[in-house]
Amino acid sequence: MAGMQESHPPDISPLEQLRAIVGASGWITDPELMAPYLREWRGLFAGSAAAVVSPACTGEVARVMAVCHAARIGVVPQSGNTGLCGGAAPDQSGAQIILSLRRMNRIRSLDAANDTLVAEAGCILADVQAAARQADRLFPLSLAAEGSCMLGGNLATNAGGTNVLRYGNTRDLVLGLEVVLPDGRVWDGLSALRKDNAGYELRHLFIGSEGTLGVITAAVLRLFPQPREQATALLGMGSAEDALTVYTALRRESGDSVSGCELISAQAMDFVQAHIPDSRNPLQQPYPWYLLVELSSARVDSGLRLLLEQTLARLLDSGVVADAVVAESLAQAGALWRLRESIPEAQRLEGASIKNDISVPVSSVPAFVHEAGEVVAQVCPGVRVCAFGHLGDGNLHFNLQQPVTMNSGEFLARWDELCRHVDDVVLRYAGSVAAEHGIGQLRIGELQRSKQAVALELMRTIKAGLDPHGIMNPGKVLGKR
Ligand code: FAD
Ligand code: ZN
């Protein structure tokens, strides 16, 4: 489709042109109103910008990009601003604009027979889930930030979350995309097809590209049957090896019904109990490791609960599981999930932490945990390892909390050094140093160190081909040119 270039009298500055495109309701320059867009929630990344520009439709996004392309203005796409790697924060120059998708929040259509829904990038994830639920369908992407993160950010980071084991990452939940390219052309790839091998699969270029290749404005999402039965349990055990044994047993016994399998270290559980009101470990005593498991089925008479109880009874008998509690109600299941989902907030309240977002083959998780734990204890005595995450995906948030005797600044100054030590172990297990949250500005060095030179060259070739002036989210993912 052709770009929608507007001709403007040459005496109007590019910023005035942008303002004219989006109108007063899409234009923010007041420092106080801009502030929430300029920094992320933990205060780790902050910048300044010439304006926050919020187009109301794809045509406006296209016109905004055409002006920025012509004037070489850096554009930082932003959806819910909940990302954890500084990808949505502008630089310090004050010359970039933030392109906020917040006004593009319509569910455009839902095709129940095709099990698809078309939503705009500024839809809050919880609203997309609700639209699917209204049609008695499930949109399975689920993460703790779902009340404020938006579809555009989910797509741009290929978000994971707690349902990946069963339904895949965001990438697996998308059939088509609409994208505005850096020069203002619109790629209407809103295909709702499940099979289409006609040429390269362009959507996968933009999913996970963190705003560096184009602006995602809408997507065709896959829907699934609603789960009719769920069985949720919290288990206590002595080792990460035991947790892996449980996971394997549950998969074997229940086929693909395991929809969640979250590992929680004793340290993570302790932080939650210390900082999160009304959080209670329902097991009789503390254990070195916990596993939160959930089975779900779209059938009402699935017998899942019985199956879970029988499998757990066998694992308790053999001593693999030391203690277990099965949720008796949705409220109890919710309380168990809250324990898991409160960990990042509990860590924030406990003080400074260095985040590692790694993956290794599922079978290597226990060995990784031991080795990486030993390495960090050696180089930073007293460091508290707060490991938790998606065991079934081999993805752990192997976070390091400051030693009680060290101040925050001193600890955070060791970010690169400690991540490097953890990454070395990750790479020995052929893992990834950025499994779920992406690269943004936080992990540029780690990407450079961990990827093969050929892979980095390919990425730079794609970037240069799509964004020759380097205006799309400059400096993110691949670093400065
Ligand atoms: P933003 O923060 O606004 O943007 C993220 C990146 O995408 C930036 O690089 C931005 O430039 C780019 N971007 C945004 N919109 C567009 C667009 N329309 N077009 C092109 N580029 C765009 N993440 C997980 O994967 N799994 C989790 O389980 C998870 N749990 C979290 C829990 C908490 C409490 C928090 C705060 C965050 C969590 N995250 C998790 C991280 C974050 O919520 C996700 O990455 C989310 O998908 C980001 O969406 P957002 O709308 O906030 O994106
Ligand atoms: Zn996660």
Coordinates of C-alpha atoms and ligand atoms in Angstrom, one line a residue:
M1 CA 0.0 0.0 0.0
A2 CA 1.3 3.5 -0.8
G3 CA 2.6 5.7 2.0
M4 CA 0.2 8.5 3.0
Q5 CA 2.6 11.4 2.7
E6 CA 1.0 14.8 3.5
S7 CA 2.3 17.9 1.8
H8 CA 2.9 20.7 4.2
P9 CA 4.1 24.2 3.6
P10 CA 7.9 24.1 4.1
D11 CA 7.8 26.8 6.8
I12 CA 5.9 24.5 9.3
S13 CA 8.4 22.7 11.5
P14 CA 8.3 18.9 11.7
L15 CA 7.0 19.0 15.2
E16 CA 4.2 21.4 14.2
Q17 CA 3.4 19.0 11.3
L18 CA 3.1 16.1 13.8
R19 CA 0.9 18.1 16.1
A20 CA -1.4 18.9 13.1
I21 CA -1.7 15.2 12.3
V22 CA -2.7 14.0 15.7
G23 CA -4.6 17.1 17.0
A24 CA -4.7 18.4 20.5
S25 CA -5.9 15.2 22.1
G26 CA -2.9 13.3 20.7
W27 CA -0.2 15.7 21.6
I28 CA 1.6 16.1 25.0
T29 CA 4.5 18.4 25.7
D30 CA 3.6 19.6 29.2
P31 CA 6.5 18.2 31.4
E32 CA 4.2 17.0 34.2
L33 CA 1.9 15.2 31.8
M34 CA 4.9 13.7 29.9
A35 CA 6.6 12.4 33.0
P36 CA 4.9 9.0 33.2
Y37 CA 5.9 8.2 29.6
L38 CA 9.5 9.2 30.2
R39 CA 10.4 6.7 32.9
E40 CA 9.6 3.1 33.6
W41 CA 7.9 2.0 36.9
R42 CA 11.0 0.9 38.7
G43 CA 12.9 4.1 37.9
L44 CA 15.7 2.1 36.2
F45 CA 15.4 3.9 32.8
A46 CA 14.4 7.5 32.2
G47 CA 14.9 10.0 29.3
S48 CA 13.4 13.1 27.8
A49 CA 11.5 13.6 24.6
A50 CA 10.3 16.4 22.3
A51 CA 6.7 15.3 22.6
V52 CA 4.4 12.3 23.3
V53 CA 2.5 11.8 20.1
S54 CA -0.6 9.6 20.2
P55 CA -2.2 8.9 16.9
A56 CA -5.9 7.7 16.8
C57 CA -5.7 5.4 13.8
T58 CA -3.3 3.6 11.5
G59 CA -3.5 6.4 8.9
E60 CA -2.3 8.9 11.5
V61 CA 0.6 6.6 12.5
A62 CA 1.6 6.4 8.8
R63 CA 1.6 10.2 8.5
V64 CA 3.6 10.6 11.7
M65 CA 6.2 8.2 10.5
A66 CA 6.5 9.8 7.1
V67 CA 7.2 13.2 8.8
C68 CA 9.8 11.6 11.2
H69 CA 11.4 9.7 8.3
A70 CA 11.8 12.9 6.3
A71 CA 13.1 15.0 9.2
R72 CA 15.2 12.1 10.7
I73 CA 13.4 12.3 14.1
G74 CA 13.9 9.2 16.3
V75 CA 10.7 7.5 17.3
V76 CA 10.2 5.4 20.4
P77 CA 7.1 3.3 20.2
Q78 CA 5.4 2.8 23.5
S79 CA 2.3 0.8 24.6
G80 CA 1.7 0.1 28.3
N81 CA 5.3 1.0 29.4
T82 CA 5.6 -2.0 31.6
G83 CA 8.6 -3.5 29.7
L84 CA 11.5 -4.5 31.9
C85 CA 14.5 -3.7 29.6
G86 CA 14.1 0.0 29.0
G87 CA 12.9 -0.5 25.4
A88 CA 10.2 2.1 25.6
A89 CA 12.2 4.8 27.2
P90 CA 13.6 7.6 25.1
D91 CA 17.3 8.7 25.2
Q92 CA 18.5 11.8 27.1
S93 CA 18.7 14.1 24.0
G94 CA 15.1 15.4 24.1
A95 CA 15.0 15.1 20.3
Q96 CA 13.1 11.8 20.0
I97 CA 9.4 11.5 20.2
I98 CA 7.4 8.9 22.1
L99 CA 4.8 7.4 19.8
S100 CA 2.2 6.2 22.2
L101 CA -0.4 3.6 20.9
R102 CA -2.8 4.3 23.8
R103 CA -5.5 5.8 21.7
M104 CA -5.6 2.9 19.3
N105 CA -7.6 0.6 21.6
R106 CA -10.4 -0.9 19.6
I107 CA -11.3 -4.5 19.2
R108 CA -11.9 -4.3 15.4
S109 CA -13.7 -7.7 14.9
L110 CA -14.1 -11.2 16.2
D111 CA -14.7 -14.3 14.0
A112 CA -15.9 -17.0 16.4
A113 CA -16.0 -19.8 13.7
N114 CA -12.4 -18.9 12.7
D115 CA -11.4 -18.5 16.3
T116 CA -9.8 -15.2 15.6
L117 CA -10.0 -11.6 16.9
V118 CA -8.6 -8.4 15.4
A119 CA -7.4 -5.9 18.0
E120 CA -5.4 -2.7 17.9
A121 CA -2.0 -2.3 19.5
G122 CA -3.2 0.0 22.3
C123 CA -5.7 -2.5 23.7
I124 CA -4.9 -3.4 27.2
L125 CA -4.2 -7.2 27.4
A126 CA -6.9 -7.8 30.0
D127 CA -9.4 -6.2 27.6
V128 CA -8.4 -8.5 24.8
Q129 CA -8.8 -11.5 27.2
A130 CA -12.2 -10.1 28.2
A131 CA -13.4 -9.7 24.6
A132 CA -12.4 -13.3 23.9
R133 CA -14.2 -14.5 27.1
Q134 CA -17.4 -12.7 26.0
A135 CA -17.4 -14.9 22.9
D136 CA -16.8 -18.0 25.1
R137 CA -13.2 -18.2 23.9
L138 CA -9.8 -17.9 25.5
F139 CA -7.0 -15.6 24.5
P140 CA -4.3 -17.4 26.5
L141 CA -1.5 -14.8 26.9
S142 CA -1.4 -14.0 30.6
L143 CA 1.2 -12.2 32.7
A144 CA 1.2 -10.2 35.9
A145 CA 1.2 -6.9 34.1
E146 CA -1.9 -7.8 32.1
G147 CA -4.0 -4.9 33.6
S148 CA -1.7 -2.3 32.1
C149 CA 0.5 -3.8 29.4
M150 CA -0.9 -3.5 25.8
L151 CA -1.1 -5.7 22.8
G152 CA 1.5 -3.7 20.9
G153 CA 4.1 -4.2 23.6
N154 CA 3.2 -7.8 24.0
L155 CA 3.8 -8.3 20.3
A156 CA 6.9 -6.2 20.1
T157 CA 8.5 -8.1 23.0
N158 CA 7.0 -11.5 22.0
A159 CA 5.8 -11.7 25.6
G160 CA 5.7 -15.0 27.4
G161 CA 4.0 -15.4 30.7
T162 CA 2.5 -18.3 32.6
N163 CA 0.6 -20.1 29.8
V164 CA 3.5 -20.6 27.4
L165 CA 3.9 -24.2 28.2
R166 CA 0.4 -25.0 26.8
Y167 CA -0.2 -22.3 24.2
G168 CA 3.2 -20.9 23.3
N169 CA 4.7 -17.4 23.3
T170 CA 2.9 -14.4 21.8
R171 CA 4.4 -15.3 18.5
D172 CA 2.4 -18.5 18.5
L173 CA -0.8 -16.6 19.1
V174 CA -0.7 -14.4 16.1
L175 CA -1.9 -15.0 12.5
G176 CA -1.5 -11.6 11.0
L177 CA -0.2 -8.1 11.6
E178 CA -0.7 -4.5 10.5
V179 CA 2.6 -2.6 10.6
V180 CA 3.6 1.0 9.8
L181 CA 7.1 1.0 8.3
P182 CA 9.7 3.6 9.3
D183 CA 9.0 5.6 6.1
G184 CA 5.3 5.7 6.6
R185 CA 4.2 2.9 4.3
V186 CA 1.6 0.6 5.8
W187 CA 1.9 -3.2 5.5
D188 CA -1.6 -4.7 5.8
G189 CA -0.7 -8.2 6.8
L190 CA -4.0 -8.8 8.7
S191 CA -4.3 -12.3 7.4
A192 CA -6.6 -14.7 9.3
L193 CA -5.2 -17.8 7.6
R194 CA -3.8 -20.8 9.4
K195 CA -1.9 -22.0 6.4
D196 CA -0.1 -19.6 4.1
N197 CA 3.3 -20.4 2.7
A198 CA 3.4 -17.7 0.0
G199 CA 6.8 -16.2 0.6
Y200 CA 8.7 -15.2 3.7
E201 CA 6.6 -15.0 6.9
L202 CA 6.9 -11.3 7.5
R203 CA 5.0 -11.1 10.8
H204 CA 7.7 -12.9 12.6
L205 CA 10.2 -10.2 11.7
F206 CA 8.2 -7.6 13.6
I207 CA 7.1 -9.8 16.5
G208 CA 9.9 -9.5 19.1
S209 CA 11.7 -6.7 17.3
E210 CA 11.0 -4.3 20.2
G211 CA 10.0 -1.3 18.1
T212 CA 13.3 -1.3 16.1
L213 CA 11.8 -2.3 12.7
G214 CA 8.3 -0.7 12.5
V215 CA 5.2 0.3 14.5
I216 CA 2.7 -2.5 15.1
T217 CA -0.8 -1.1 14.9
A218 CA -3.0 -4.2 14.9
A219 CA -3.0 -8.0 14.9
V220 CA -5.1 -11.0 14.2
L221 CA -5.0 -13.2 17.3
R222 CA -5.8 -16.8 17.7
L223 CA -8.5 -17.9 20.1
F224 CA -8.9 -21.2 21.9
P225 CA -11.7 -23.0 23.8
Q226 CA -12.3 -21.7 27.3
P227 CA -10.9 -24.0 30.0
R228 CA -13.9 -25.7 31.8
E229 CA -11.9 -27.4 34.5
Q230 CA -8.7 -26.4 36.3
A231 CA -6.7 -28.1 39.1
T232 CA -4.1 -26.1 40.9
A233 CA -1.6 -27.1 43.6
L234 CA 1.4 -25.9 45.5
L235 CA 4.1 -28.5 46.2
G236 CA 7.1 -28.3 48.5
M237 CA 10.2 -30.3 47.8
G238 CA 13.9 -30.6 48.6
S239 CA 15.6 -29.9 45.3
A240 CA 15.3 -28.5 41.8
E241 CA 15.9 -32.1 40.6
D242 CA 12.7 -33.1 42.4
A243 CA 10.8 -30.3 40.7
L244 CA 11.9 -31.6 37.3
T245 CA 10.8 -35.1 38.3
V246 CA 7.4 -33.8 39.2
Y247 CA 7.1 -31.8 35.9
T248 CA 8.0 -34.9 33.9
A249 CA 5.5 -37.1 35.8
L250 CA 2.7 -34.6 35.4
R251 CA 3.3 -34.4 31.6
R252 CA 3.4 -38.2 31.4
E253 CA 0.2 -38.6 33.4
S254 CA -1.9 -35.8 31.9
G255 CA -0.7 -35.4 28.4
D256 CA -0.8 -31.7 27.4
S257 CA -3.0 -30.7 30.3
V258 CA -0.2 -29.0 32.2
S259 CA -0.9 -25.4 31.6
G260 CA 1.4 -24.0 34.3
C261 CA 4.5 -25.2 36.1
E262 CA 6.2 -22.4 38.0
L263 CA 9.3 -23.0 40.1
I264 CA 9.7 -20.8 43.3
S265 CA 12.8 -20.8 45.4
A266 CA 12.6 -20.6 49.2
Q267 CA 14.2 -17.2 49.0
A268 CA 11.5 -15.9 46.7
M269 CA 8.8 -17.3 48.9
D270 CA 10.4 -15.7 52.0
F271 CA 10.5 -12.3 50.3
V272 CA 6.8 -12.6 49.4
Q273 CA 5.8 -13.5 52.9
A274 CA 7.9 -10.6 54.3
H275 CA 6.5 -7.9 52.0
I276 CA 3.2 -8.8 50.5
P277 CA 0.2 -8.3 52.9
D278 CA -2.1 -11.4 53.3
S279 CA 0.3 -13.7 51.6
R280 CA 0.6 -17.1 53.4
N281 CA 2.6 -20.2 52.5
P282 CA -0.2 -22.8 52.9
L283 CA 2.3 -25.7 53.4
Q284 CA 3.1 -26.9 56.9
Q285 CA 6.7 -25.9 56.9
P286 CA 9.2 -24.1 54.6
Y287 CA 10.9 -26.1 51.8
P288 CA 14.0 -25.3 49.7
W289 CA 11.8 -25.3 46.5
Y290 CA 8.2 -25.0 45.6
L291 CA 6.3 -25.8 42.4
L292 CA 3.0 -24.2 41.5
V293 CA 1.3 -26.5 39.0
E294 CA -1.9 -26.1 37.1
L295 CA -3.7 -28.6 34.9
S296 CA -6.5 -27.4 32.7
S297 CA -9.0 -28.9 30.2
A298 CA -11.7 -27.6 27.9
R299 CA -13.9 -30.5 29.0
V300 CA -16.2 -30.4 32.0
D301 CA -15.8 -34.0 32.9
S302 CA -12.1 -34.2 32.5
G303 CA -11.3 -35.8 35.8
L304 CA -8.3 -33.5 36.1
R305 CA -8.4 -33.0 39.8
L306 CA -8.5 -36.7 40.5
L307 CA -5.7 -37.3 38.2
L308 CA -3.6 -34.5 39.9
E309 CA -4.4 -36.0 43.3
Q310 CA -3.5 -39.5 42.3
T311 CA -0.2 -38.4 40.7
L312 CA 0.7 -36.3 43.8
A313 CA -0.1 -39.2 46.1
R314 CA 2.4 -41.3 44.2
L315 CA 5.0 -38.6 44.3
L316 CA 4.4 -38.0 48.0
D317 CA 4.8 -41.8 48.6
S318 CA 8.1 -41.9 46.7
G319 CA 9.4 -38.9 48.6
V320 CA 9.8 -36.7 45.6
V321 CA 7.2 -34.3 46.9
A322 CA 7.4 -33.5 50.6
D323 CA 4.1 -31.7 51.0
A324 CA 1.3 -30.5 48.8
V325 CA -1.9 -28.5 48.9
V326 CA -4.5 -28.7 46.2
A327 CA -6.7 -25.6 45.8
E328 CA -10.3 -26.3 46.8
S329 CA -11.8 -23.3 45.1
L330 CA -11.0 -20.6 42.5
A331 CA -10.3 -18.2 45.3
Q332 CA -7.7 -20.6 46.7
A333 CA -6.2 -21.2 43.3
G334 CA -6.0 -17.4 42.9
A335 CA -4.2 -17.0 46.3
L336 CA -1.6 -19.6 45.1
W337 CA -1.0 -17.7 41.9
R338 CA -0.7 -14.5 43.8
L339 CA 2.2 -15.9 45.7
R340 CA 4.0 -16.5 42.4
E341 CA 3.0 -13.2 40.8
S342 CA 4.0 -11.1 43.8
I343 CA 7.6 -12.1 43.6
P344 CA 8.8 -9.1 41.5
E345 CA 7.1 -6.6 43.7
A346 CA 8.4 -8.4 46.9
Q347 CA 11.9 -8.2 45.4
R348 CA 11.5 -4.5 44.7
L349 CA 10.4 -3.9 48.3
E350 CA 13.4 -6.0 49.6
G351 CA 15.9 -3.7 47.9
A352 CA 18.2 -3.8 44.9
S353 CA 18.2 -6.7 42.6
I354 CA 20.1 -7.7 39.5
K355 CA 17.9 -9.5 37.0
N356 CA 18.8 -12.4 34.9
D357 CA 16.2 -13.6 32.4
I358 CA 17.6 -16.9 31.1
S359 CA 16.6 -20.1 29.5
V360 CA 18.3 -23.5 29.2
P361 CA 16.9 -26.8 28.1
V362 CA 14.3 -27.9 30.6
S363 CA 16.4 -30.9 31.5
S364 CA 19.4 -28.7 32.4
V365 CA 17.5 -26.4 34.8
P366 CA 18.6 -28.2 38.0
A367 CA 22.3 -28.3 37.0
F368 CA 22.1 -24.7 35.9
V369 CA 20.6 -23.6 39.2
H370 CA 23.4 -25.3 41.2
E371 CA 26.3 -24.1 39.1
A372 CA 25.1 -20.5 38.7
G373 CA 24.3 -20.4 42.4
E374 CA 27.8 -21.5 43.3
V375 CA 29.5 -19.1 40.9
V376 CA 27.6 -16.0 42.2
A377 CA 28.1 -17.0 45.8
Q378 CA 31.9 -17.2 45.1
V379 CA 32.2 -13.8 43.3
C380 CA 29.7 -11.9 45.6
P381 CA 29.6 -13.6 49.0
G382 CA 26.2 -13.1 50.8
V383 CA 24.3 -12.5 47.5
R384 CA 20.8 -13.9 47.8
V385 CA 19.6 -15.8 44.8
C386 CA 15.9 -15.3 44.2
A387 CA 15.3 -17.8 41.5
F388 CA 11.8 -18.4 40.1
G389 CA 10.0 -18.8 36.9
H390 CA 8.7 -21.0 34.2
L391 CA 10.2 -24.4 34.8
G392 CA 8.2 -26.0 31.9
D393 CA 9.8 -23.5 29.5
G394 CA 13.3 -23.8 30.9
N395 CA 13.0 -20.0 31.6
L396 CA 14.1 -18.8 35.0
H397 CA 14.3 -15.3 36.5
F398 CA 17.6 -16.0 38.2
N399 CA 17.5 -12.8 40.1
L400 CA 20.2 -11.7 42.6
Q401 CA 19.3 -9.7 45.6
Q402 CA 21.8 -7.5 47.3
P403 CA 23.7 -9.0 50.3
V404 CA 22.2 -7.6 53.5
T405 CA 25.5 -6.1 54.4
M406 CA 26.0 -4.3 51.0
N407 CA 24.3 -1.0 50.0
S408 CA 22.2 -0.9 46.9
G409 CA 24.5 1.4 44.8
E410 CA 27.5 -0.8 45.5
F411 CA 25.6 -3.9 44.5
L412 CA 24.0 -2.5 41.4
A413 CA 27.5 -1.3 40.2
R414 CA 28.3 -5.0 39.8
W415 CA 25.4 -5.6 37.4
D416 CA 27.5 -6.3 34.3
E417 CA 30.0 -8.4 36.2
L418 CA 27.5 -10.6 37.9
C419 CA 25.4 -11.0 34.7
R420 CA 28.5 -12.0 32.8
H421 CA 29.2 -14.8 35.3
V422 CA 25.6 -16.1 35.1
D423 CA 25.7 -15.8 31.3
D424 CA 28.8 -17.9 31.1
V425 CA 27.0 -20.7 32.8
V426 CA 23.9 -20.2 30.6
L427 CA 26.0 -20.4 27.5
R428 CA 27.7 -23.6 28.7
Y429 CA 24.2 -25.1 28.7
A430 CA 23.5 -23.7 25.2
G431 CA 20.9 -21.4 26.7
S432 CA 19.6 -17.8 26.1
V433 CA 20.6 -14.7 28.1
A434 CA 17.3 -13.0 27.2
A435 CA 14.6 -15.6 27.2
E436 CA 11.4 -13.6 27.9
H437 CA 11.7 -9.8 28.4
G438 CA 13.9 -8.9 25.5
I439 CA 17.0 -6.8 25.0
G440 CA 15.9 -3.1 25.1
Q441 CA 18.8 -1.1 26.4
L442 CA 19.4 -3.4 29.3
R443 CA 20.9 -6.4 27.6
I444 CA 22.6 -5.0 24.5
G445 CA 26.1 -6.1 25.7
E446 CA 24.8 -9.5 26.6
L447 CA 23.3 -9.9 23.1
Q448 CA 26.6 -9.0 21.5
R449 CA 28.5 -11.4 23.6
S450 CA 26.1 -14.3 23.3
K451 CA 25.1 -14.3 19.6
Q452 CA 27.1 -15.6 16.8
A453 CA 28.7 -12.9 14.5
V454 CA 26.7 -14.2 11.5
A455 CA 23.4 -13.8 13.5
L456 CA 24.3 -10.2 14.5
E457 CA 25.2 -9.4 10.9
L458 CA 21.8 -10.7 9.7
M459 CA 20.0 -8.7 12.3
R460 CA 21.9 -5.5 11.2
T461 CA 21.1 -6.2 7.5
I462 CA 17.4 -6.5 8.3
K463 CA 17.5 -3.3 10.4
A464 CA 19.3 -1.3 7.7
G465 CA 17.0 -2.6 5.0
L466 CA 13.8 -1.6 6.8
D467 CA 15.1 1.5 8.6
P468 CA 17.9 3.0 6.6
H469 CA 17.9 6.3 8.6
G470 CA 17.9 4.4 11.9
I471 CA 14.9 6.4 13.3
M472 CA 13.0 3.4 14.8
N473 CA 13.7 3.1 18.5
P474 CA 17.4 4.2 18.0
G475 CA 20.0 2.5 20.1
K476 CA 17.8 -0.4 21.3
V477 CA 18.5 -4.1 20.8
L478 CA 21.4 -3.8 18.4
G479 CA 22.9 -0.7 20.1
K480 CA 24.2 2.4 18.4
R481 CA 25.1 2.3 14.8
Ligands
FAD1 P1 6.1 -1.3 26.5 O1 6.8 -1.3 27.8 O2 5.3 0.0 26.2 O3 7.1 -1.6 25.3 C1 7.9 -2.7 25.3 C2 8.8 -2.7 24.0 O4 8.0 -2.8 22.8 C3 9.6 -1.4 23.8 O5 10.8 -1.7 23.1 C4 8.7 -0.6 22.8 O6 9.4 0.4 22.0 C5 8.1 -1.7 22.0 N1 6.7 -1.4 21.5 C6 5.6 -1.1 22.3 N2 4.5 -1.0 21.5 C7 4.9 -1.1 20.2 C8 4.3 -1.1 19.0 N3 3.0 -0.9 18.9 N4 5.0 -1.3 17.9 C9 6.3 -1.6 17.9 N5 7.0 -1.6 19.1 C10 6.3 -1.4 20.2 N6 6.9 -10.1 30.2 C11 6.8 -11.4 29.8 O7 7.1 -11.7 28.7 N7 6.3 -12.3 30.7 C12 5.9 -12.1 31.9 O8 5.5 -13.0 32.6 C13 6.0 -10.7 32.4 N8 5.6 -10.4 33.6 C14 5.7 -9.1 34.0 C15 5.3 -8.8 35.3 C16 5.3 -7.5 35.7 C17 4.8 -7.2 37.1 C18 5.8 -6.5 34.9 C19 5.8 -5.0 35.3 C20 6.2 -6.8 33.6 C21 6.2 -8.1 33.2 N9 6.6 -8.5 31.9 C22 6.5 -9.8 31.5 C23 7.2 -7.5 31.0 C24 6.2 -6.7 30.2 O9 5.0 -6.5 30.9 C25 5.9 -7.3 28.9 O10 7.1 -7.3 28.1 C26 4.8 -6.6 28.1 O11 4.5 -7.4 27.0 C27 5.2 -5.2 27.6 O12 4.0 -4.6 27.1 P2 3.9 -3.0 27.2 O13 2.6 -2.7 26.5 O14 4.0 -2.5 28.6 O15 5.1 -2.6 26.3
ZN2 ZN 8.5 -14.6 33.5

